[in-house]
mmCIF file of N, CA, C and O in Angstrom:
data_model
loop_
_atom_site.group_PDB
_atom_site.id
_atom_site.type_symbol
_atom_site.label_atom_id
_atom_site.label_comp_id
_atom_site.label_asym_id
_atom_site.label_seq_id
_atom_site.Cartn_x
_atom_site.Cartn_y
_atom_site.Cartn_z
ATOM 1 N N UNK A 1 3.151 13.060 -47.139
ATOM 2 C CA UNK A 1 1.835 12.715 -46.619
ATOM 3 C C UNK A 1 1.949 11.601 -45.586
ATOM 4 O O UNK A 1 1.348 11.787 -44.528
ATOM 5 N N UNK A 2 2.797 10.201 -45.776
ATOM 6 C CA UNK A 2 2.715 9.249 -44.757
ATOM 7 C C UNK A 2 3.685 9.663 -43.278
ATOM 8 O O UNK A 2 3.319 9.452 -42.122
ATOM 9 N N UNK A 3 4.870 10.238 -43.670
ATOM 10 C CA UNK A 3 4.895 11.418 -42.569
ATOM 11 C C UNK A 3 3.884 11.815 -41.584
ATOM 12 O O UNK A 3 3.529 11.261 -40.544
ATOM 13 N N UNK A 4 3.524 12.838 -42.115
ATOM 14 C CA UNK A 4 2.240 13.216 -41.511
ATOM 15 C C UNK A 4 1.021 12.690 -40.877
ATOM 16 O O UNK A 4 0.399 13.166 -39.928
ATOM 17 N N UNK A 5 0.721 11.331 -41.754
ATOM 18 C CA UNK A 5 0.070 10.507 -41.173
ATOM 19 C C UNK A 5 0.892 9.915 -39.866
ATOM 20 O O UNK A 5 0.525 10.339 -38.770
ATOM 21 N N UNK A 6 1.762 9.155 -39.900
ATOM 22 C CA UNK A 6 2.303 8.682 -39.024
ATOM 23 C C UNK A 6 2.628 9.283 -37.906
ATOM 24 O O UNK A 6 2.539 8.760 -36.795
ATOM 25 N N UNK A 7 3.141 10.755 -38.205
ATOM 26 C CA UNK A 7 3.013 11.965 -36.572
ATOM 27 C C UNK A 7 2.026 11.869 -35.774
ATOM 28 O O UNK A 7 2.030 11.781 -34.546
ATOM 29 N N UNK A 8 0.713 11.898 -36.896
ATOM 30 C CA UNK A 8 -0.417 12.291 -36.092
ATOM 31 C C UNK A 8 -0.497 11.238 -35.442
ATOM 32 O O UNK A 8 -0.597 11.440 -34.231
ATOM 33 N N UNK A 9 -0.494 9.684 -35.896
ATOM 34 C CA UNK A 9 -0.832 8.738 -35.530
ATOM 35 C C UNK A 9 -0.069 8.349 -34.259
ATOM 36 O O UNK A 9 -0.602 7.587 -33.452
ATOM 37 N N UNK A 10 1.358 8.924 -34.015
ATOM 38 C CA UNK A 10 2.347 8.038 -33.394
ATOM 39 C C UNK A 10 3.020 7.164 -33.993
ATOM 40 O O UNK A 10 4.222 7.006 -33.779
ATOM 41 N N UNK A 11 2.292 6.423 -34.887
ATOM 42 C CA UNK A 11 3.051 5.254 -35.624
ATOM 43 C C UNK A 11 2.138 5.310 -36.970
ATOM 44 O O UNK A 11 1.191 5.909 -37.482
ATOM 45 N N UNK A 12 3.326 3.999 -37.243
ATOM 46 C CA UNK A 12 2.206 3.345 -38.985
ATOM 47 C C UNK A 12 1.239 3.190 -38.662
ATOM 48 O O UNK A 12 1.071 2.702 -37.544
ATOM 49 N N UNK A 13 -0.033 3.578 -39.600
ATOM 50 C CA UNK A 13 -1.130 3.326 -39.357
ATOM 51 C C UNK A 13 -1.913 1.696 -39.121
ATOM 52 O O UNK A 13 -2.998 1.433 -38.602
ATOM 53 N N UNK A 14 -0.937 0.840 -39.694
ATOM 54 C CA UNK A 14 -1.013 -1.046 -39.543
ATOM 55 C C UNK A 14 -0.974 -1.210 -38.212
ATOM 56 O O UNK A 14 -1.779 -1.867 -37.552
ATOM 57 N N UNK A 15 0.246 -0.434 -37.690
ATOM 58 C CA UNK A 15 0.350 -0.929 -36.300
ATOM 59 C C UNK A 15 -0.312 -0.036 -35.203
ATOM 60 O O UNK A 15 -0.337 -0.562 -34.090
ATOM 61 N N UNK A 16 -0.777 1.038 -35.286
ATOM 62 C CA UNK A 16 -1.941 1.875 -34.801
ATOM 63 C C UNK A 16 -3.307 0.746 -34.449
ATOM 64 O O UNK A 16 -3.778 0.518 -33.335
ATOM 65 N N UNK A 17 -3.763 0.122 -35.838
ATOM 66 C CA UNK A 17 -4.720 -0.310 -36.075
ATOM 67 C C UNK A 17 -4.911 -1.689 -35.583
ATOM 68 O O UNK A 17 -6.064 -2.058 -35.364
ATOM 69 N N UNK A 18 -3.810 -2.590 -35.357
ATOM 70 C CA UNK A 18 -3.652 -3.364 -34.383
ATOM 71 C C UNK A 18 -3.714 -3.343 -33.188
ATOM 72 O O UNK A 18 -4.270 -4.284 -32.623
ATOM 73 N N UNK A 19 -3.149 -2.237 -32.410
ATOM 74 C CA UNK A 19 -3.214 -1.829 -31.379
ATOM 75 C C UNK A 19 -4.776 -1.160 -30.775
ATOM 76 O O UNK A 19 -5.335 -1.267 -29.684
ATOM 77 N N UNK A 20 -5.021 -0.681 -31.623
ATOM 78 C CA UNK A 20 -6.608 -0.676 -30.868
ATOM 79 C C UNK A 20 -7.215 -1.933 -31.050
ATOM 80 O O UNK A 20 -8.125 -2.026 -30.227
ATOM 81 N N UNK A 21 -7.124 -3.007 -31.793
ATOM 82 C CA UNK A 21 -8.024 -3.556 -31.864
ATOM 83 C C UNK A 21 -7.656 -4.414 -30.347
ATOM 84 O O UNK A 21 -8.453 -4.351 -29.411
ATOM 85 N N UNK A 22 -6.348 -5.213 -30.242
ATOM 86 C CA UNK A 22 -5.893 -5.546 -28.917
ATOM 87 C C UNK A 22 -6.695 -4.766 -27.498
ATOM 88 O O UNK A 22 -7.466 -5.160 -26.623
ATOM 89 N N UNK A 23 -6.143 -3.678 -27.782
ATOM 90 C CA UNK A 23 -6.538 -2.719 -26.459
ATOM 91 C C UNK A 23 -7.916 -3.037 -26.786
ATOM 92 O O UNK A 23 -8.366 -3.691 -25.845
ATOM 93 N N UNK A 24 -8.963 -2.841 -27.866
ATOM 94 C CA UNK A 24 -10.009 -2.763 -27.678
ATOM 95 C C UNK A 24 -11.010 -4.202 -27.258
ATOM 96 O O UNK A 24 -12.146 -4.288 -26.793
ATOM 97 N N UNK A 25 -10.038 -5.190 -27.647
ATOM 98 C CA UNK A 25 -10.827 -6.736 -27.506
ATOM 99 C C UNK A 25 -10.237 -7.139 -25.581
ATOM 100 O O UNK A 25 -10.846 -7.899 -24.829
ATOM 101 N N UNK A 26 -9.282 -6.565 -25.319
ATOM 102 C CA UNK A 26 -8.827 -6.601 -23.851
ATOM 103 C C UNK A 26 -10.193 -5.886 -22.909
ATOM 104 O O UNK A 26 -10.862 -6.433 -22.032
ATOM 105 N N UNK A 27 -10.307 -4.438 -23.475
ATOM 106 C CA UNK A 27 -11.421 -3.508 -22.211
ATOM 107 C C UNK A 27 -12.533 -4.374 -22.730
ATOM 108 O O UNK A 27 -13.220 -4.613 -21.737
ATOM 109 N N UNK A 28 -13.102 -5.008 -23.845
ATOM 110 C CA UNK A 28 -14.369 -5.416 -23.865
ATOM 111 C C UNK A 28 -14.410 -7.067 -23.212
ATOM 112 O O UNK A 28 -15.443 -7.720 -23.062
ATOM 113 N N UNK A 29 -13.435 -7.390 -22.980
ATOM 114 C CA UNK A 29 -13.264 -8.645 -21.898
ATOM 115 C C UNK A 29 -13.276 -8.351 -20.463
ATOM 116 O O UNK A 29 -13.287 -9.252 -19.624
ATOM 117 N N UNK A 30 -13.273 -7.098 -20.162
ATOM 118 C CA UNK A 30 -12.970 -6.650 -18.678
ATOM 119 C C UNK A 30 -14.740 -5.859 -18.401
ATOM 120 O O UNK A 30 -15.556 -5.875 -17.479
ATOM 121 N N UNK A 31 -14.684 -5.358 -19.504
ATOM 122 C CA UNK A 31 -16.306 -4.915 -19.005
ATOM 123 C C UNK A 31 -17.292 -5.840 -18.895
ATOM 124 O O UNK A 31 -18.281 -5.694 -18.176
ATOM 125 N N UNK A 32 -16.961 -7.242 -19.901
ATOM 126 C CA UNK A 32 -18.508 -8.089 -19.716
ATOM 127 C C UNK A 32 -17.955 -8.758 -18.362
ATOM 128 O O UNK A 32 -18.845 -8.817 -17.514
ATOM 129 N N UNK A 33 -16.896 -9.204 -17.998
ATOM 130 C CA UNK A 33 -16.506 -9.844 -16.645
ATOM 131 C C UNK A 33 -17.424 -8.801 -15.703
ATOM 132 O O UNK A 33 -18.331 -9.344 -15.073
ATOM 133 N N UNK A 34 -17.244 -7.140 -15.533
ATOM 134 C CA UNK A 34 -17.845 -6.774 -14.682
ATOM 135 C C UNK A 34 -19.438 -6.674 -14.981
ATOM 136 O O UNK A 34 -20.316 -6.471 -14.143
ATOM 137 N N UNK A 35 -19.586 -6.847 -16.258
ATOM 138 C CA UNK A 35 -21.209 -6.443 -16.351
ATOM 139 C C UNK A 35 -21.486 -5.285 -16.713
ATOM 140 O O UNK A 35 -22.586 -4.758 -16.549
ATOM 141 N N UNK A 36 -20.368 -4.691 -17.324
ATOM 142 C CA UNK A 36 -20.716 -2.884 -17.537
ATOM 143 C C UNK A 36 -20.944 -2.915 -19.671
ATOM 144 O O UNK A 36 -20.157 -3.312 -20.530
ATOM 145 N N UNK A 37 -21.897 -2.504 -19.759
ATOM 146 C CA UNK A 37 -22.338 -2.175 -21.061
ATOM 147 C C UNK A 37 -22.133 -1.167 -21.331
ATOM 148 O O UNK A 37 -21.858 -0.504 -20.331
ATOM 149 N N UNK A 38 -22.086 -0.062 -23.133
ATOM 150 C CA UNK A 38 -21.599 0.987 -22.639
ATOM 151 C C UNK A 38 -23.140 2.209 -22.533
ATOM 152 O O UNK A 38 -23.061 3.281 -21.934
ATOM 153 N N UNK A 39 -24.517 1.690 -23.296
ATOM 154 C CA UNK A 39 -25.559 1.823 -22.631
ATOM 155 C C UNK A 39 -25.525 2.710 -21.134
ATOM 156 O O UNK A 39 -25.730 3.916 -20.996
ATOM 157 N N UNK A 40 -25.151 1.553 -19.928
ATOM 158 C CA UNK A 40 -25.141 1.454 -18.630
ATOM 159 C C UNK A 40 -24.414 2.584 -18.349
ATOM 160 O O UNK A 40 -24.919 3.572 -17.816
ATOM 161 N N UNK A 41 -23.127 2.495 -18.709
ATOM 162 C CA UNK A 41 -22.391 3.773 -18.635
ATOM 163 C C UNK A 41 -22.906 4.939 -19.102
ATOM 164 O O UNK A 41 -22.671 5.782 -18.237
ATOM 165 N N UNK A 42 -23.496 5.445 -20.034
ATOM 166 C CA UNK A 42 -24.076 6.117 -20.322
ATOM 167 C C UNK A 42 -24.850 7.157 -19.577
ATOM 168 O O UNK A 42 -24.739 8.365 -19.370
ATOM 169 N N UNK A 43 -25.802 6.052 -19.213
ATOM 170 C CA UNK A 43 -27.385 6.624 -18.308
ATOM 171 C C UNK A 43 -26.861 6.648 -16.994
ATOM 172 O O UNK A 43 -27.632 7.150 -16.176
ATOM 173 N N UNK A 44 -25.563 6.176 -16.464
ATOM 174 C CA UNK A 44 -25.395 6.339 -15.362
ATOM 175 C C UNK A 44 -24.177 7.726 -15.100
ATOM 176 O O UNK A 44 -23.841 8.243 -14.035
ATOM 177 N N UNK A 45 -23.794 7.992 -16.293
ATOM 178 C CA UNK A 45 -23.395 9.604 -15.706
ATOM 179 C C UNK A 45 -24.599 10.261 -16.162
ATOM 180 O O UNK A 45 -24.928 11.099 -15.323
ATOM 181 N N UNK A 46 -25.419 10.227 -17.176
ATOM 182 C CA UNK A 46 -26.305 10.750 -17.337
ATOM 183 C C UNK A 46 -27.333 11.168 -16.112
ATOM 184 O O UNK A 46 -27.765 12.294 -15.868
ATOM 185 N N UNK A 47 -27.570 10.058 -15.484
ATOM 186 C CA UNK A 47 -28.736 10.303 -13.719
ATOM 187 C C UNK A 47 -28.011 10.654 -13.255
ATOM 188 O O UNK A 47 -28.526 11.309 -12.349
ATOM 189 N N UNK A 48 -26.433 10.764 -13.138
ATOM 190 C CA UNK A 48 -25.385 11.789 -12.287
ATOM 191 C C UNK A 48 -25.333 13.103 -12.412
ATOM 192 O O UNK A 48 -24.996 13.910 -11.546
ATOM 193 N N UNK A 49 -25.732 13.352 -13.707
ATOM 194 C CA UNK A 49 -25.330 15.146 -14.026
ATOM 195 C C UNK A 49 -27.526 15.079 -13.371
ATOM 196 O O UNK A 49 -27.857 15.607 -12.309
ATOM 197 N N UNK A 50 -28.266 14.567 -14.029
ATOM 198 C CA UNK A 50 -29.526 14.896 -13.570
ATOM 199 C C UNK A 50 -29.601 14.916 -11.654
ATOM 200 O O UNK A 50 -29.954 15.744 -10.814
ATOM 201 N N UNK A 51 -29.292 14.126 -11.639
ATOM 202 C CA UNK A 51 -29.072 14.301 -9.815
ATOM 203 C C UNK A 51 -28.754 15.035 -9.366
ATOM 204 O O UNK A 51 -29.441 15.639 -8.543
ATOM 205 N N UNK A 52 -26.871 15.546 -9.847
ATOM 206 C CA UNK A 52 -26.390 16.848 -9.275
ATOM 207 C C UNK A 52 -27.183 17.593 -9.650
ATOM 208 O O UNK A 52 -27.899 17.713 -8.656
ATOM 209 N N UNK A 53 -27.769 18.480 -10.737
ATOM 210 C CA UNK A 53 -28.282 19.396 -11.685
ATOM 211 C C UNK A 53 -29.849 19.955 -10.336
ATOM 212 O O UNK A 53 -30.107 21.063 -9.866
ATOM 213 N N UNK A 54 -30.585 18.501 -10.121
ATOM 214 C CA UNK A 54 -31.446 18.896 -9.282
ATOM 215 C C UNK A 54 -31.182 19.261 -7.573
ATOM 216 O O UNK A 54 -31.931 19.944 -6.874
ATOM 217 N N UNK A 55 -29.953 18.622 -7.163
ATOM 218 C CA UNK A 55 -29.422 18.307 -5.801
ATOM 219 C C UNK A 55 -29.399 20.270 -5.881
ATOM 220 O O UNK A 55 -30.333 20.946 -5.449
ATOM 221 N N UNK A 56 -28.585 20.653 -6.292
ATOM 222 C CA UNK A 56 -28.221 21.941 -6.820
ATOM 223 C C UNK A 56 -28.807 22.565 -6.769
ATOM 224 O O UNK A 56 -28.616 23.291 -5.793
ATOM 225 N N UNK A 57 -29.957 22.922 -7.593
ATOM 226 C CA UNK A 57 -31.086 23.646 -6.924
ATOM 227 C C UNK A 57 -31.556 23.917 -5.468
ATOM 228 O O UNK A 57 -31.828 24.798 -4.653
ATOM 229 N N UNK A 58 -31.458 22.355 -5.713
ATOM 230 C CA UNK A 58 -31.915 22.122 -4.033
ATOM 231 C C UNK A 58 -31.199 22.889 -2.849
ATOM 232 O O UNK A 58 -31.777 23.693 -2.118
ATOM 233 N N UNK A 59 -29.943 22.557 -2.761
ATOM 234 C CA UNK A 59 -29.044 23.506 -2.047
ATOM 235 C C UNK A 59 -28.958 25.054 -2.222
ATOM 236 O O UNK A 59 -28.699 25.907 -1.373
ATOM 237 N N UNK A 60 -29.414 25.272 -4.333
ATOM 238 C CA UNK A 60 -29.597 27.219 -3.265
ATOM 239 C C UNK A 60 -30.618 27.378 -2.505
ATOM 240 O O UNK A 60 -30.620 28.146 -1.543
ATOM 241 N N UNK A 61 -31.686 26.597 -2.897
ATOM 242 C CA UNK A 61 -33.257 26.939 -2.236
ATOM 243 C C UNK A 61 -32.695 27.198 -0.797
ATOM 244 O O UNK A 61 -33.218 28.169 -0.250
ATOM 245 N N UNK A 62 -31.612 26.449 0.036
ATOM 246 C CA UNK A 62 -31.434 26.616 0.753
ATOM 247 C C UNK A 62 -30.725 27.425 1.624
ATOM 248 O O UNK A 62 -30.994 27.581 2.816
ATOM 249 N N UNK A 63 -29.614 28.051 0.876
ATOM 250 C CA UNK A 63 -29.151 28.682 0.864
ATOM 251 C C UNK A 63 -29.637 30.312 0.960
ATOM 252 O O UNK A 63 -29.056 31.245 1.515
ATOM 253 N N UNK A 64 -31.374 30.298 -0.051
ATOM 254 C CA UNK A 64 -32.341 31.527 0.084
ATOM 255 C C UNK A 64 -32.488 31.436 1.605
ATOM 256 O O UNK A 64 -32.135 32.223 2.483
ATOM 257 N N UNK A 65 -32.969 30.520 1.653
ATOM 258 C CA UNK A 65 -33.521 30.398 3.422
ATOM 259 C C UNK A 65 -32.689 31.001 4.647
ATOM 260 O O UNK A 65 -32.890 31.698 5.641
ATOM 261 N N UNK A 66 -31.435 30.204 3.880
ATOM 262 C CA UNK A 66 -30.376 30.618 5.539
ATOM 263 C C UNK A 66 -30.190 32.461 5.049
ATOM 264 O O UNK A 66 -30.332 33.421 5.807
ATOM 265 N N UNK A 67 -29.897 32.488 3.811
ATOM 266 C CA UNK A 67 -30.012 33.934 3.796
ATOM 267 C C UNK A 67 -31.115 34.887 4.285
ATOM 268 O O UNK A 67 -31.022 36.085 4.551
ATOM 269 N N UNK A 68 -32.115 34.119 4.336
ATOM 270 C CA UNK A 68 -33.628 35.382 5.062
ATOM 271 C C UNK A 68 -33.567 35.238 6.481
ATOM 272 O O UNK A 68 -33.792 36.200 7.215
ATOM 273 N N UNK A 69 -33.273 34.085 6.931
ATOM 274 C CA UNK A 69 -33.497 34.104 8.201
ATOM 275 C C UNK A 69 -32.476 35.013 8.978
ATOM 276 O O UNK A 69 -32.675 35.614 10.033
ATOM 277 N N UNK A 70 -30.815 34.954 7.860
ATOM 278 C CA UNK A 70 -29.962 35.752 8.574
ATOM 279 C C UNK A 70 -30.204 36.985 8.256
ATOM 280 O O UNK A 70 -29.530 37.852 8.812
ATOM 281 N N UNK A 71 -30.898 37.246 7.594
ATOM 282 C CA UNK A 71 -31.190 39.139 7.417
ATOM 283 C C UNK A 71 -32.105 39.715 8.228
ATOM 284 O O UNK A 71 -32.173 40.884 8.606
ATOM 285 N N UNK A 72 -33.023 38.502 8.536
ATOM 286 C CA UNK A 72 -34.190 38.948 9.899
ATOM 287 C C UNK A 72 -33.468 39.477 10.629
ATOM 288 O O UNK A 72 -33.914 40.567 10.985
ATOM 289 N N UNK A 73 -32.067 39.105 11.249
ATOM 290 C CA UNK A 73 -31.560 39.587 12.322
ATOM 291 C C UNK A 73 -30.305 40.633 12.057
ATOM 292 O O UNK A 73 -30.033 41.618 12.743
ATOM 293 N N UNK A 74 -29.688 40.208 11.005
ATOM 294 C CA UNK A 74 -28.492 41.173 10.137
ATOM 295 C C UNK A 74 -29.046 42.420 10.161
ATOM 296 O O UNK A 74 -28.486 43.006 11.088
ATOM 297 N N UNK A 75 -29.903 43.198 9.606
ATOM 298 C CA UNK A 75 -30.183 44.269 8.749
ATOM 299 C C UNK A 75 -30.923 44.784 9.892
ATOM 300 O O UNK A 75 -31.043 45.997 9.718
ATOM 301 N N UNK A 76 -31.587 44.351 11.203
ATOM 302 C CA UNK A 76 -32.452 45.798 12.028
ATOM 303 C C UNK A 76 -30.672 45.929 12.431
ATOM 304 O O UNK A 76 -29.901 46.774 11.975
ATOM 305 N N UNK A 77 -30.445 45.170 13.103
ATOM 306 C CA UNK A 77 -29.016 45.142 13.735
ATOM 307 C C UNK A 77 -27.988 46.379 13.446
ATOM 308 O O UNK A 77 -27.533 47.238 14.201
ATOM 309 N N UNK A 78 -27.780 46.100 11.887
ATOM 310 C CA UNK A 78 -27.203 47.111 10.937
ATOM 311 C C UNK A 78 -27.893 48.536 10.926
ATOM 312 O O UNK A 78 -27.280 49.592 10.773
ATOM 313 N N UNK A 79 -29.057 48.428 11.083
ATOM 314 C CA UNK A 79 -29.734 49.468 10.928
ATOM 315 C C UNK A 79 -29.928 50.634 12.294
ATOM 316 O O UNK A 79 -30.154 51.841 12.384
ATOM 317 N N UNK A 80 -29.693 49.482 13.260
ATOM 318 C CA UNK A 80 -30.032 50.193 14.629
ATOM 319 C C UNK A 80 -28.559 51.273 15.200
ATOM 320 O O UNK A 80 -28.426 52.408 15.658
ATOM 321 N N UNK A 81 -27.632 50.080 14.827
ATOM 322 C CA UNK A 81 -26.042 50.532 14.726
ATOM 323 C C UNK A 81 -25.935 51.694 14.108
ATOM 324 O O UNK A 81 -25.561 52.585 14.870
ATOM 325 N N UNK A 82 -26.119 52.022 13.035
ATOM 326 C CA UNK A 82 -25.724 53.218 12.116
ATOM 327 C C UNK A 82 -26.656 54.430 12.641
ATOM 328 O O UNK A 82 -26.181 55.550 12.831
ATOM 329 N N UNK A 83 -28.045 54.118 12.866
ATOM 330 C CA UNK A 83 -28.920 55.184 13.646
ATOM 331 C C UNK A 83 -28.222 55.607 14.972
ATOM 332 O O UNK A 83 -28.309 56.715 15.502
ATOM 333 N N UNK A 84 -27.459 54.448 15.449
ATOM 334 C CA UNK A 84 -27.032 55.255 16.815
ATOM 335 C C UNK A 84 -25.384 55.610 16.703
ATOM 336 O O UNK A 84 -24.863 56.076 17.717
ATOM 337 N N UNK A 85 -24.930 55.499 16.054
ATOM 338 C CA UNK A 85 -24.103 56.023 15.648
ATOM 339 C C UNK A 85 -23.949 57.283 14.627
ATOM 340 O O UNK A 85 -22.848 57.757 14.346
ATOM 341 N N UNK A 86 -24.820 57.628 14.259
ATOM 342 C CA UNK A 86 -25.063 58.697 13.260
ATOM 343 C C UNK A 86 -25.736 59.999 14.447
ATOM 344 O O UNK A 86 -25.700 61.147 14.005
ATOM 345 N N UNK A 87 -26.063 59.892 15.254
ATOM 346 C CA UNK A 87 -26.687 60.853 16.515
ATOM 347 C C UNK A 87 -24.891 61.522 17.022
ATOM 348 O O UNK A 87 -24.409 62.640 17.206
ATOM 349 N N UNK A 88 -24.501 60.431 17.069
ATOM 350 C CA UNK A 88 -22.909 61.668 17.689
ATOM 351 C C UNK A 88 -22.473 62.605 16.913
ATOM 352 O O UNK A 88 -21.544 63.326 17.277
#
């Protein structure tokens, strides 16, 4: 069993458990220096996926558009072509 534990872990679980706490008291000294909460982080990929999510839309809407306007002219085009080509 402590085998096993220890694979999964990488190591003894003592010294696992030290090690995050280090690593973990180090990043929480580096985030209040910058001011980042993890809150903040949060809501700010959060308004990222909402931003893209709507941006997105936004761009097929546009994408409908460039597509109609190019079929106004695509499709008689296509259409006129094959009529006069279908007479020989």
């Amino acid at each position: 069993m402590s085998d096993g534990v220890n694979k999964f872990l990488g190591d003894s679980p003592l010294r696992v458990l030290v090690k995050l706490v280090v690593v973990s008291i180090l990043v929480g000294f580096v985030m209040t220096v910058f001011g980042w909460y993890p809150a903040d982080i949060y809501f700010g990929i959060r308004n990222f996926l909402i931003d893209l999510w709507h941006t997105g839309f936004s761009a097929l809407g546009r994408v409908g558009d460039y597509l109609l306007l190019g079929a106004a002219i695509v499709i008689p085009a296509f259409l006129i072509l094959r009529v006069m080509s279908y007479r020989r």
